[in-house]
mmCIF file of C-alpha atoms in Angstrom:
data_model
loop_
_atom_site.group_PDB
_atom_site.id
_atom_site.type_symbol
_atom_site.label_atom_id
_atom_site.label_comp_id
_atom_site.label_asym_id
_atom_site.label_seq_id
_atom_site.Cartn_x
_atom_site.Cartn_y
_atom_site.Cartn_z
ATOM 1 C CA MET A 1 -49.694 -2.173 22.014
ATOM 2 C CA THR A 2 -47.833 -3.538 18.997
ATOM 3 C CA GLU A 3 -45.860 -6.703 19.687
ATOM 4 C CA SER A 4 -42.536 -7.341 18.000
ATOM 5 C CA THR A 5 -41.746 -10.534 16.111
ATOM 6 C CA GLU A 6 -38.522 -12.158 14.954
ATOM 7 C CA HIS A 7 -39.881 -14.278 12.092
ATOM 8 C CA PRO A 8 -40.787 -12.113 10.224
ATOM 9 C CA LEU A 9 -38.802 -9.253 11.751
ATOM 10 C CA SER A 10 -41.361 -6.581 12.647
ATOM 11 C CA GLY A 11 -42.215 -4.163 15.431
ATOM 12 C CA LEU A 12 -42.809 -0.605 16.578
ATOM 13 C CA TRP A 13 -40.797 1.959 18.518
ATOM 14 C CA LYS A 14 -42.452 5.046 20.028
ATOM 15 C CA PRO A 15 -40.156 7.782 21.397
ATOM 16 C CA THR A 16 -40.655 9.516 24.732
ATOM 17 C CA GLN A 17 -40.773 13.170 25.707
ATOM 18 C CA LEU A 18 -37.119 13.258 26.819
ATOM 19 C CA GLN A 19 -35.678 16.550 25.584
ATOM 20 C CA ALA A 20 -32.059 16.389 26.726
ATOM 21 C CA LEU A 21 -29.491 14.067 28.269
ATOM 22 C CA HIS A 22 -26.251 15.499 29.649
ATOM 23 C CA TYR A 23 -23.397 13.363 30.928
ATOM 24 C CA GLY A 24 -19.952 13.906 32.352
ATOM 25 C CA PRO A 25 -18.248 15.556 35.331
ATOM 26 C CA SER A 26 -19.851 18.790 36.625
ATOM 27 C CA SER A 27 -22.803 18.465 34.215
ATOM 28 C CA VAL A 28 -25.176 19.762 36.879
ATOM 29 C CA GLN A 29 -23.153 22.908 37.400
ATOM 30 C CA LYS A 30 -22.842 23.470 33.655
ATOM 31 C CA HIS A 31 -26.355 22.677 32.460
ATOM 32 C CA LEU A 32 -29.045 22.585 35.169
ATOM 33 C CA LEU A 33 -30.175 26.200 34.983
ATOM 34 C CA SER A 34 -30.443 26.165 31.201
ATOM 35 C CA HIS A 35 -33.158 23.500 31.411
ATOM 36 C CA LEU A 36 -35.552 25.344 33.693
ATOM 37 C CA PRO A 37 -38.710 26.122 31.698
ATOM 38 C CA SER A 38 -38.411 29.902 32.135
ATOM 39 C CA ASN A 39 -36.413 32.675 33.773
ATOM 40 C CA SER A 40 -39.009 32.813 36.536
ATOM 41 C CA SER A 41 -39.269 29.053 37.147
ATOM 42 C CA LYS A 42 -39.512 27.742 40.695
ATOM 43 C CA ALA A 43 -38.020 24.302 41.300
ATOM 44 C CA PHE A 44 -38.682 21.901 44.178
ATOM 45 C CA ILE A 45 -36.037 19.288 45.024
ATOM 46 C CA ILE A 46 -37.020 15.686 45.857
ATOM 47 C CA THR A 47 -34.332 13.543 47.494
ATOM 48 C CA GLY A 48 -33.486 11.188 50.341
ATOM 49 C CA SER A 49 -32.052 11.903 53.766
ATOM 50 C CA SER A 50 -28.726 10.128 53.137
ATOM 51 C CA LEU A 51 -27.596 12.596 50.460
ATOM 52 C CA VAL A 52 -28.338 15.489 52.787
ATOM 53 C CA ALA A 53 -26.675 13.865 55.786
ATOM 54 C CA SER A 54 -23.521 12.542 54.138
ATOM 55 C CA THR A 55 -22.824 14.842 51.168
ATOM 56 C CA SER A 56 -23.002 18.493 50.144
ATOM 57 C CA LEU A 57 -24.739 17.672 46.844
ATOM 58 C CA ILE A 58 -28.171 18.976 47.777
ATOM 59 C CA THR A 59 -26.728 22.188 49.193
ATOM 60 C CA GLN A 60 -24.817 22.645 45.948
ATOM 61 C CA VAL A 61 -27.991 22.380 43.870
ATOM 62 C CA GLU A 62 -29.900 24.693 46.227
ATOM 63 C CA SER A 63 -27.120 27.270 45.933
ATOM 64 C CA LEU A 64 -27.038 26.915 42.158
ATOM 65 C CA LEU A 65 -30.775 27.567 41.958
ATOM 66 C CA GLY A 66 -30.563 30.449 44.403
ATOM 67 C CA PRO A 67 -33.592 32.232 45.865
ATOM 68 C CA GLN A 68 -34.761 33.117 42.360
ATOM 69 C CA HIS A 69 -35.440 29.478 41.452
ATOM 70 C CA HIS A 70 -35.356 27.357 44.631
ATOM 71 C CA ALA A 71 -38.870 26.795 45.994
ATOM 72 C CA GLY A 72 -38.000 24.164 48.590
ATOM 73 C CA THR A 73 -36.545 20.729 49.294
ATOM 74 C CA PHE A 74 -38.104 17.526 50.560
ATOM 75 C CA ALA A 75 -35.279 15.302 51.801
ATOM 76 C CA ASN A 76 -37.040 12.364 53.426
ATOM 77 C CA ILE A 77 -37.847 9.962 50.575
ATOM 78 C CA LYS A 78 -37.103 6.461 51.849
ATOM 79 C CA GLN A 79 -36.366 3.135 50.145
ATOM 80 C CA HIS A 80 -39.255 1.922 47.940
ATOM 81 C CA ALA A 81 -40.933 5.366 48.281
ATOM 82 C CA PRO A 82 -43.412 4.799 51.143
ATOM 83 C CA VAL A 83 -46.704 6.589 50.595
ATOM 84 C CA ALA A 84 -46.510 8.535 53.895
ATOM 85 C CA GLN A 85 -43.459 10.507 52.752
ATOM 86 C CA LEU A 86 -44.845 10.763 49.230
ATOM 87 C CA ASP A 87 -48.004 12.371 50.645
ATOM 88 C CA GLN A 88 -45.927 14.887 52.624
ATOM 89 C CA ALA A 89 -43.854 15.828 49.586
ATOM 90 C CA THR A 90 -46.954 16.119 47.405
ATOM 91 C CA ASP A 91 -48.632 18.453 49.882
ATOM 92 C CA ALA A 92 -45.543 20.673 49.974
ATOM 93 C CA VAL A 93 -45.603 20.999 46.189
ATOM 94 C CA LEU A 94 -49.363 21.522 45.916
ATOM 95 C CA ASN A 95 -49.223 24.289 48.522
ATOM 96 C CA ASP A 96 -47.019 26.462 46.292
ATOM 97 C CA SER A 97 -48.674 27.353 43.011
ATOM 98 C CA ASN A 98 -45.445 28.932 41.744
ATOM 99 C CA ILE A 99 -43.685 25.561 41.441
ATOM 100 C CA ASP A 100 -43.407 24.425 37.838
ATOM 101 C CA THR A 101 -40.362 22.113 38.084
ATOM 102 C CA LEU A 102 -39.310 19.086 40.098
ATOM 103 C CA ILE A 103 -35.644 18.163 40.469
ATOM 104 C CA SER A 104 -35.135 14.593 41.667
ATOM 105 C CA ILE A 105 -31.705 13.715 43.046
ATOM 106 C CA GLY A 106 -30.754 10.194 44.067
ATOM 107 C CA GLY A 107 -31.749 6.640 43.242
ATOM 108 C CA GLY A 108 -34.979 5.098 42.034
ATOM 109 C CA SER A 109 -37.099 6.142 45.015
ATOM 110 C CA PRO A 110 -36.635 9.929 44.656
ATOM 111 C CA VAL A 111 -37.010 9.680 40.883
ATOM 112 C CA ASP A 112 -40.212 7.628 41.137
ATOM 113 C CA SER A 113 -41.527 9.903 43.888
ATOM 114 C CA ALA A 114 -41.060 12.958 41.690
ATOM 115 C CA LYS A 115 -42.931 11.203 38.891
ATOM 116 C CA ALA A 116 -45.766 10.295 41.284
ATOM 117 C CA ILE A 117 -45.940 13.889 42.555
ATOM 118 C CA SER A 118 -46.221 15.135 38.984
ATOM 119 C CA TYR A 119 -49.020 12.625 38.360
ATOM 120 C CA ARG A 120 -50.894 13.791 41.455
ATOM 121 C CA HIS A 121 -50.308 17.439 40.522
ATOM 122 C CA HIS A 122 -51.948 16.750 37.189
ATOM 123 C CA ASP A 123 -54.899 15.129 38.950
ATOM 124 C CA LYS A 124 -55.342 18.092 41.290
ATOM 125 C CA GLN A 125 -54.337 21.073 39.150
ATOM 126 C CA GLY A 126 -54.564 19.841 35.579
ATOM 127 C CA ARG A 127 -50.904 19.961 34.594
ATOM 128 C CA PHE A 128 -47.817 17.797 34.850
ATOM 129 C CA LEU A 129 -44.648 19.351 36.223
ATOM 130 C CA HIS A 130 -41.385 19.764 34.339
ATOM 131 C CA HIS A 131 -39.007 17.108 35.696
ATOM 132 C CA ILE A 132 -35.215 17.315 35.722
ATOM 133 C CA THR A 133 -33.530 14.274 37.235
ATOM 134 C CA ILE A 134 -29.996 13.825 38.568
ATOM 135 C CA PRO A 135 -29.621 10.061 39.149
ATOM 136 C CA THR A 136 -26.945 8.847 41.571
ATOM 137 C CA THR A 137 -27.482 5.093 41.101
ATOM 138 C CA LEU A 138 -27.836 2.770 38.112
ATOM 139 C CA SER A 139 -31.497 1.861 38.684
ATOM 140 C CA ALA A 140 -32.631 3.583 35.435
ATOM 141 C CA ALA A 141 -35.923 4.736 37.001
ATOM 142 C CA GLU A 142 -35.451 7.939 34.998
ATOM 143 C CA CYS A 143 -36.050 6.013 31.774
ATOM 144 C CA THR A 144 -39.637 4.843 32.279
ATOM 145 C CA LEU A 145 -43.179 6.192 32.263
ATOM 146 C CA ILE A 146 -43.967 4.277 35.467
ATOM 147 C CA ALA A 147 -43.850 5.705 38.990
ATOM 148 C CA GLY A 148 -43.730 3.121 41.752
ATOM 149 C CA TYR A 149 -44.359 3.681 45.449
ATOM 150 C CA THR A 150 -45.267 1.554 48.476
ATOM 151 C CA SER A 151 -48.770 1.576 49.958
ATOM 152 C CA GLU A 152 -49.524 1.576 53.691
ATOM 153 C CA SER A 153 -50.064 -2.193 53.444
ATOM 154 C CA GLY A 154 -46.534 -2.643 52.096
ATOM 155 C CA ASN A 155 -47.474 -3.456 48.502
ATOM 156 C CA LYS A 156 -46.038 -1.787 45.420
ATOM 157 C CA VAL A 157 -48.356 0.625 43.604
ATOM 158 C CA GLY A 158 -47.679 1.719 40.043
ATOM 159 C CA LEU A 159 -48.768 4.831 38.151
ATOM 160 C CA ALA A 160 -48.141 5.198 34.441
ATOM 161 C CA HIS A 161 -48.397 8.030 31.922
ATOM 162 C CA PRO A 162 -46.225 9.073 28.966
ATOM 163 C CA GLN A 163 -45.678 12.486 30.567
ATOM 164 C CA LEU A 164 -44.077 10.975 33.663
ATOM 165 C CA ILE A 165 -40.797 10.407 31.851
ATOM 166 C CA PRO A 166 -38.462 13.254 32.861
ATOM 167 C CA GLN A 167 -37.797 15.937 30.287
ATOM 168 C CA VAL A 168 -34.124 16.213 31.255
ATOM 169 C CA ILE A 169 -31.614 13.657 32.582
ATOM 170 C CA ILE A 170 -28.263 14.807 33.936
ATOM 171 C CA TYR A 171 -25.729 12.051 34.551
ATOM 172 C CA ASP A 172 -23.053 13.782 36.610
ATOM 173 C CA SER A 173 -20.192 11.549 37.730
ATOM 174 C CA THR A 174 -19.310 14.154 40.364
ATOM 175 C CA PHE A 175 -22.627 13.319 42.031
ATOM 176 C CA ALA A 176 -22.616 9.577 41.374
ATOM 177 C CA LYS A 177 -19.188 8.976 42.885
ATOM 178 C CA GLU A 178 -20.693 9.819 46.296
ATOM 179 C CA THR A 179 -22.886 6.699 46.111
ATOM 180 C CA PRO A 180 -21.777 3.844 48.411
ATOM 181 C CA GLN A 181 -20.150 1.116 46.323
ATOM 182 C CA PRO A 182 -22.505 -1.765 47.299
ATOM 183 C CA LEU A 183 -25.501 0.325 46.218
ATOM 184 C CA TRP A 184 -23.788 1.469 43.023
ATOM 185 C CA LEU A 185 -22.781 -2.054 41.965
ATOM 186 C CA SER A 186 -26.072 -3.729 42.911
ATOM 187 C CA THR A 187 -28.101 -1.168 40.973
ATOM 188 C CA GLY A 188 -25.771 -1.952 38.070
ATOM 189 C CA ILE A 189 -27.180 -5.478 38.250
ATOM 190 C CA ARG A 190 -30.628 -3.906 38.169
ATOM 191 C CA SER A 191 -29.666 -2.314 34.852
ATOM 192 C CA LEU A 192 -28.383 -5.702 33.714
ATOM 193 C CA ASP A 193 -31.806 -7.100 34.656
ATOM 194 C CA HIS A 194 -33.535 -4.467 32.482
ATOM 195 C CA ALA A 195 -31.337 -5.221 29.484
ATOM 196 C CA VAL A 196 -31.683 -9.001 29.753
ATOM 197 C CA GLU A 197 -35.437 -9.016 30.217
ATOM 198 C CA LEU A 198 -36.021 -6.591 27.362
ATOM 199 C CA MET A 199 -34.444 -9.138 25.033
ATOM 200 C CA TYR A 200 -37.580 -11.282 25.357
ATOM 201 C CA TYR A 201 -40.094 -8.554 26.194
ATOM 202 C CA PRO A 202 -43.040 -8.865 23.769
ATOM 203 C CA THR A 203 -43.075 -5.257 22.518
ATOM 204 C CA ALA A 204 -39.319 -4.615 22.511
ATOM 205 C CA SER A 205 -38.256 -3.454 19.057
ATOM 206 C CA GLU A 206 -35.069 -4.616 17.368
ATOM 207 C CA VAL A 207 -33.959 -0.992 16.923
ATOM 208 C CA PRO A 208 -33.275 0.801 19.108
ATOM 209 C CA THR A 209 -34.408 -1.333 22.060
ATOM 210 C CA LYS A 210 -32.555 -4.629 21.687
ATOM 211 C CA GLN A 211 -29.490 -3.122 20.059
ATOM 212 C CA LEU A 212 -29.157 -0.678 22.957
ATOM 213 C CA CYS A 213 -29.661 -3.509 25.438
ATOM 214 C CA LEU A 214 -26.878 -5.569 23.883
ATOM 215 C CA THR A 215 -24.568 -2.564 24.047
ATOM 216 C CA ALA A 216 -25.566 -1.990 27.673
ATOM 217 C CA LEU A 217 -24.820 -5.611 28.565
ATOM 218 C CA ALA A 218 -21.344 -5.372 27.077
ATOM 219 C CA GLN A 219 -20.625 -2.168 28.994
ATOM 220 C CA LEU A 220 -22.010 -3.454 32.289
ATOM 221 C CA PHE A 221 -19.988 -6.664 32.137
ATOM 222 C CA GLU A 222 -16.845 -4.674 31.342
ATOM 223 C CA TYR A 223 -17.150 -1.635 33.589
ATOM 224 C CA LEU A 224 -18.816 -2.921 36.765
ATOM 225 C CA PRO A 225 -15.679 -4.951 37.681
ATOM 226 C CA LYS A 226 -13.448 -2.045 36.661
ATOM 227 C CA CYS A 227 -15.475 0.365 38.780
ATOM 228 C CA LYS A 228 -15.288 -1.984 41.756
ATOM 229 C CA LYS A 229 -11.496 -1.781 41.538
ATOM 230 C CA GLU A 230 -11.416 1.976 40.858
ATOM 231 C CA PRO A 231 -14.608 3.403 42.386
ATOM 232 C CA SER A 232 -13.588 7.045 41.890
ATOM 233 C CA ASN A 233 -12.756 6.698 38.185
ATOM 234 C CA GLU A 234 -15.229 9.134 36.659
ATOM 235 C CA ASP A 235 -14.873 7.742 33.134
ATOM 236 C CA TYR A 236 -15.968 4.334 34.426
ATOM 237 C CA ILE A 237 -18.821 5.934 36.355
ATOM 238 C CA THR A 238 -20.029 7.814 33.288
ATOM 239 C CA ARG A 239 -19.830 4.739 31.045
ATOM 240 C CA LEU A 240 -21.952 2.837 33.556
ATOM 241 C CA GLN A 241 -24.478 5.657 33.696
ATOM 242 C CA LEU A 242 -24.810 5.543 29.920
ATOM 243 C CA ALA A 243 -25.093 1.750 30.025
ATOM 244 C CA SER A 244 -27.881 2.110 32.565
ATOM 245 C CA PHE A 245 -29.674 4.508 30.221
ATOM 246 C CA SER A 246 -29.219 2.119 27.301
ATOM 247 C CA SER A 247 -30.587 -0.778 29.337
ATOM 248 C CA LEU A 248 -34.093 0.664 29.544
ATOM 249 C CA TYR A 249 -34.693 3.931 27.706
ATOM 250 C CA GLY A 250 -34.867 2.188 24.331
ATOM 251 C CA LEU A 251 -38.189 0.599 25.236
ATOM 252 C CA GLY A 252 -39.882 3.955 24.677
ATOM 253 C CA LEU A 253 -43.661 4.145 25.012
ATOM 254 C CA ASN A 254 -44.640 0.844 23.398
ATOM 255 C CA THR A 255 -44.950 -0.987 26.720
ATOM 256 C CA LYS A 256 -47.032 -3.918 27.876
ATOM 257 C CA GLY A 257 -46.937 -4.706 31.585
ATOM 258 C CA SER A 258 -43.999 -5.681 33.788
ATOM 259 C CA LEU A 259 -40.672 -6.313 32.067
ATOM 260 C CA GLY A 260 -40.451 -9.997 32.979
ATOM 261 C CA LEU A 261 -40.280 -12.643 35.661
ATOM 262 C CA SER A 262 -37.116 -11.333 37.317
ATOM 263 C CA HIS A 263 -38.765 -7.923 37.722
ATOM 264 C CA ALA A 264 -42.001 -9.510 38.969
ATOM 265 C CA LEU A 265 -40.010 -11.407 41.586
ATOM 266 C CA GLY A 266 -38.195 -8.196 42.435
ATOM 267 C CA TYR A 267 -41.481 -6.454 43.202
ATOM 268 C CA ALA A 268 -42.612 -9.448 45.268
ATOM 269 C CA LEU A 269 -39.389 -9.372 47.283
ATOM 270 C CA GLY A 270 -38.656 -5.645 47.389
ATOM 271 C CA ALA A 271 -41.162 -3.571 49.345
ATOM 272 C CA PRO A 272 -42.769 -6.490 51.266
ATOM 273 C CA TYR A 273 -39.425 -7.652 52.690
ATOM 274 C CA GLY A 274 -37.436 -4.410 52.612
ATOM 275 C CA ILE A 275 -34.919 -5.653 50.038
ATOM 276 C CA PRO A 276 -33.449 -3.026 47.671
ATOM 277 C CA HIS A 277 -34.296 -3.632 44.024
ATOM 278 C CA GLY A 278 -30.640 -3.851 43.054
ATOM 279 C CA THR A 279 -30.313 -6.732 45.499
ATOM 280 C CA THR A 280 -33.497 -8.424 44.277
ATOM 281 C CA SER A 281 -31.978 -8.540 40.797
ATOM 282 C CA CYS A 282 -28.851 -10.137 42.274
ATOM 283 C CA LEU A 283 -31.115 -12.786 43.803
ATOM 284 C CA THR A 284 -33.320 -13.556 40.815
ATOM 285 C CA LEU A 285 -31.835 -12.723 37.416
ATOM 286 C CA ALA A 286 -29.449 -15.618 36.742
ATOM 287 C CA SER A 287 -31.998 -18.231 37.826
ATOM 288 C CA VAL A 288 -34.745 -16.614 35.750
ATOM 289 C CA VAL A 289 -32.487 -16.678 32.677
ATOM 290 C CA ARG A 290 -31.930 -20.406 33.118
ATOM 291 C CA LEU A 291 -35.672 -20.956 33.478
ATOM 292 C CA LYS A 292 -36.372 -18.849 30.372
ATOM 293 C CA ALA A 293 -33.873 -20.957 28.448
ATOM 294 C CA GLU A 294 -36.501 -23.711 28.390
ATOM 295 C CA LYS A 295 -38.661 -21.650 26.004
ATOM 296 C CA LEU A 296 -37.165 -21.714 22.511
ATOM 297 C CA GLU A 297 -38.097 -18.188 21.407
ATOM 298 C CA ASP A 298 -36.759 -16.720 24.663
ATOM 299 C CA ALA A 299 -33.604 -18.814 24.439
ATOM 300 C CA GLU A 300 -33.014 -17.510 20.909
ATOM 301 C CA GLN A 301 -32.962 -13.935 22.201
ATOM 302 C CA LEU A 302 -30.894 -14.704 25.300
ATOM 303 C CA ALA A 303 -28.287 -16.538 23.249
ATOM 304 C CA ARG A 304 -27.638 -13.322 21.322
ATOM 305 C CA ILE A 305 -26.078 -11.874 24.483
ATOM 306 C CA LEU A 306 -23.037 -14.195 24.567
ATOM 307 C CA PRO A 307 -20.774 -12.424 22.034
ATOM 308 C CA PHE A 308 -21.416 -9.107 23.802
ATOM 309 C CA ILE A 309 -20.076 -10.463 27.092
ATOM 310 C CA GLY A 310 -17.000 -12.077 25.552
ATOM 311 C CA LEU A 311 -18.278 -15.607 24.920
ATOM 312 C CA ALA A 312 -18.747 -17.486 21.658
ATOM 313 C CA ARG A 313 -22.083 -18.988 20.655
ATOM 314 C CA SER A 314 -22.251 -22.754 20.227
ATOM 315 C CA GLY A 315 -25.280 -22.812 17.936
ATOM 316 C CA ASP A 316 -27.446 -24.443 20.610
ATOM 317 C CA ASP A 317 -29.681 -21.577 21.779
ATOM 318 C CA LYS A 318 -30.918 -23.331 24.911
ATOM 319 C CA GLU A 319 -27.410 -24.223 26.039
ATOM 320 C CA ASP A 320 -26.165 -20.735 25.190
ATOM 321 C CA ALA A 321 -29.000 -19.106 27.153
ATOM 322 C CA ILE A 322 -28.075 -21.217 30.183
ATOM 323 C CA ARG A 323 -24.473 -20.020 29.782
ATOM 324 C CA VAL A 324 -25.744 -16.414 29.965
ATOM 325 C CA GLY A 325 -27.281 -17.226 33.351
ATOM 326 C CA ASP A 326 -24.006 -18.801 34.460
ATOM 327 C CA ALA A 327 -22.074 -15.714 33.302
ATOM 328 C CA ILE A 328 -24.364 -13.496 35.384
ATOM 329 C CA ASP A 329 -23.666 -15.670 38.421
ATOM 330 C CA GLY A 330 -19.958 -15.316 37.700
ATOM 331 C CA LEU A 331 -20.251 -11.548 37.516
ATOM 332 C CA LEU A 332 -22.110 -11.449 40.843
ATOM 333 C CA LYS A 333 -19.339 -13.423 42.512
ATOM 334 C CA GLU A 334 -16.679 -11.162 40.985
ATOM 335 C CA LEU A 335 -18.491 -8.111 42.347
ATOM 336 C CA GLY A 336 -19.096 -9.676 45.767
ATOM 337 C CA LEU A 337 -22.865 -9.442 45.257
ATOM 338 C CA ASP A 338 -23.897 -13.107 45.486
ATOM 339 C CA THR A 339 -26.480 -13.377 48.250
ATOM 340 C CA SER A 340 -29.408 -15.471 49.496
ATOM 341 C CA LEU A 341 -32.897 -14.875 50.833
ATOM 342 C CA LYS A 342 -31.782 -16.011 54.267
ATOM 343 C CA ASP A 343 -29.304 -13.125 54.256
ATOM 344 C CA HIS A 344 -32.406 -10.911 54.207
ATOM 345 C CA ASN A 345 -34.394 -12.865 56.810
ATOM 346 C CA VAL A 346 -36.761 -14.442 54.297
ATOM 347 C CA GLY A 347 -37.605 -18.008 55.272
ATOM 348 C CA GLU A 348 -39.068 -21.011 53.470
ATOM 349 C CA ASP A 349 -42.544 -20.275 54.844
ATOM 350 C CA GLN A 350 -42.658 -17.174 52.594
ATOM 351 C CA ILE A 351 -42.194 -19.066 49.320
ATOM 352 C CA PRO A 352 -45.939 -19.423 48.527
ATOM 353 C CA THR A 353 -46.559 -15.718 49.214
ATOM 354 C CA ILE A 354 -43.620 -14.583 47.078
ATOM 355 C CA THR A 355 -44.543 -16.930 44.246
ATOM 356 C CA LYS A 356 -48.182 -15.859 44.230
ATOM 357 C CA LEU A 357 -47.202 -12.187 44.126
ATOM 358 C CA ALA A 358 -44.778 -12.815 41.254
ATOM 359 C CA THR A 359 -46.973 -15.112 39.140
ATOM 360 C CA GLY A 360 -50.486 -14.005 40.059
ATOM 361 C CA SER A 361 -51.518 -17.599 40.651
ATOM 362 C CA ASN A 362 -51.778 -20.192 43.426
ATOM 363 C CA ASN A 363 -50.926 -23.294 41.428
ATOM 364 C CA GLY A 364 -49.962 -24.668 38.051
ATOM 365 C CA GLU A 365 -46.721 -25.381 36.214
ATOM 366 C CA LEU A 366 -45.407 -21.799 36.340
ATOM 367 C CA PHE A 367 -46.221 -21.529 40.049
ATOM 368 C CA ASP A 368 -44.353 -24.760 40.747
ATOM 369 C CA ARG A 369 -41.315 -23.773 38.729
ATOM 370 C CA VAL A 370 -41.083 -20.305 40.265
ATOM 371 C CA SER A 371 -41.559 -21.807 43.735
ATOM 372 C CA ALA A 372 -38.571 -24.045 43.063
ATOM 373 C CA LEU A 373 -36.583 -21.049 41.826
ATOM 374 C CA VAL A 374 -37.356 -19.072 44.986
ATOM 375 C CA ARG A 375 -36.515 -22.062 47.172
ATOM 376 C CA SER A 376 -33.129 -22.356 45.460
ATOM 377 C CA LYS A 377 -32.283 -18.816 46.644
ATOM 378 C CA LEU A 378 -32.734 -19.606 50.362
#
């Protein structure tokens, strides 16, 4: 992979296979059928039980597809995409050779599950499936080539391929406004996490990646508080959906490992302890930013964020980067999302395990500093 540099300014951006992005109220009703690969396409829906139990959204999509296009629905994807349910959904798809399209509806787990099913379908039958996604959270899982799921042992497993990025994204505020507010807002912090950590990601290009991230940060800081006050405002919902897209899609295909330390900690805390990834970002991001401020080249990139969140730069990059971390803490408090590990039944005895999972080491300066960071979140 080609790394980006600031001095001199250089880098590479490689686009994905995304063909279309629709946004706005009733976008599903208006545009879904036009993005099926053919008039005879059969689509299989991947979603979670909560959308079926508490909304009519899945029924609406099934009715829209009709018997001509609806091949079936798997509605039991759980948080962090456990492999048992993923296996069941995969078998259902593999047993019908007429299926050429997956439609994922929901948060990161259904989206990642659909990507993993497509990967497995390619392994078994030699072709990836067309993927249309209708996200209902701000996790931005629809923007990456990685599919994550949880193994039987409780660890996160990742699959990656350029053809796992969905061909079509439909951001429909009519669907998203059904999402419970705590989940909606916390996944907004997950998008914030993407945008912040891409600022110092080694292969992130200046254009479009970092410019999109800066725009996303401005929008997230502005519209998350507004959406908390007016949760049914569909303009606010749509702006946040587009900010979520901007927070991660710009990375494209020039990727090199996990996004950063906050994400690594999120994986260490998420599946093993049953903490949603939006919440893990609430726990880790601000503290990681302050730790990253100690490294001059990272501080230089983090300091760029200040004017986009309404604060003036002082000229001291380290101090300004620390202020970014403080601003994130302030946003969490404003949204009512400040939390601790003890709130999630994670005790001090787990610090070495979490730190090892996040850093890949048992000792050293980074291990010690991350251990201290985790301890500060108890």
